[in-house]
């Protein structure tokens, strides 16, 4: 049974950047080799990992929203800037 619909590599890249395997393993408290095994065979991803990744994603969204709010408060407004 494949729990995660998107490729694990896509999730890892978005959440942790290009070198995503080690940070994902650390956050999920598993060995990097286990993450690599999941990437190669998503049917081996244990139950509960999808929920943990969803929680991580929600946290990242919150962090991004906070940063965007702080940038807006500081006067960095992309719609009204000359940076485009």
Coordinates of C-alpha atoms in Angstrom, one line a residue:
X1 CA 0.0 0.0 0.0
X2 CA 1.4 3.4 -1.0
X3 CA 0.5 6.0 1.6
X4 CA 2.2 9.0 0.0
X5 CA 0.8 10.0 -3.4
X6 CA 3.6 12.5 -4.3
X7 CA 7.1 11.1 -4.8
X8 CA 9.0 11.2 -1.5
X9 CA 11.7 13.1 -3.3
X10 CA 9.4 15.9 -4.2
X11 CA 8.2 16.2 -0.6
X12 CA 11.7 16.1 0.6
X13 CA 12.9 18.7 -1.8
X14 CA 10.2 21.2 -1.0
X15 CA 10.5 20.7 2.8
X16 CA 14.2 20.3 3.2
X17 CA 16.0 21.5 0.0
X18 CA 18.3 19.7 -2.4
X19 CA 20.1 17.6 0.3
X20 CA 16.8 16.5 1.8
X21 CA 17.4 12.9 2.8
X22 CA 19.4 13.4 5.9
X23 CA 17.3 16.3 7.3
X24 CA 14.1 14.2 6.7
X25 CA 15.6 11.2 8.4
X26 CA 16.6 13.4 11.4
X27 CA 13.2 14.9 11.8
X28 CA 11.5 11.5 11.4
X29 CA 14.0 9.9 13.8
X30 CA 15.1 7.2 11.3
X31 CA 18.4 6.4 9.5
X32 CA 19.0 8.1 6.2
X33 CA 19.2 4.6 4.6
X34 CA 15.6 4.0 5.6
X35 CA 14.5 7.2 3.8
X36 CA 16.4 6.0 0.8
X37 CA 14.7 2.7 1.0
X38 CA 11.3 4.4 1.1
X39 CA 12.2 6.5 -1.9
X40 CA 13.1 3.4 -3.8
X41 CA 10.0 1.5 -2.7
X42 CA 7.2 3.7 -1.4
X43 CA 5.2 0.6 -0.3
X44 CA 7.7 0.2 2.6
X45 CA 6.8 3.6 4.1
X46 CA 5.5 2.8 7.6
X47 CA 2.1 4.0 8.8
X48 CA 2.3 7.3 10.5
X49 CA 5.0 8.8 8.3
X50 CA 2.4 10.6 6.1
X51 CA 0.9 12.2 9.2
X52 CA 4.3 13.3 10.4
X53 CA 5.1 14.8 7.0
X54 CA 1.8 16.6 6.9
X55 CA 2.6 18.1 10.3
X56 CA 6.0 19.2 9.1
X57 CA 4.4 20.8 6.0
X58 CA 1.9 22.6 8.1
X59 CA 4.7 24.0 10.3
X60 CA 6.7 25.1 7.2
X61 CA 3.6 26.9 5.9
X62 CA 3.3 28.7 9.2
X63 CA 6.9 29.7 9.1
X64 CA 6.6 31.0 5.6
X65 CA 3.5 33.0 6.5
X66 CA 5.3 34.5 9.4
X67 CA 8.2 35.5 7.3
X68 CA 6.0 37.0 4.6
X69 CA 4.1 39.0 7.3
X70 CA 7.4 40.3 8.7
X71 CA 8.6 41.3 5.3
X72 CA 5.3 43.1 4.6
X73 CA 5.6 44.9 8.0
X74 CA 9.1 45.9 7.1
X75 CA 7.8 47.5 3.9
X76 CA 8.8 44.8 1.4
X77 CA 5.7 44.5 -0.7
X78 CA 6.3 42.7 -4.0
X79 CA 3.2 44.1 -5.6
X80 CA 4.4 47.7 -5.1
X81 CA 8.2 47.2 -5.5
X82 CA 10.7 47.8 -8.3
X83 CA 12.3 44.3 -7.8
X84 CA 10.2 42.5 -10.4

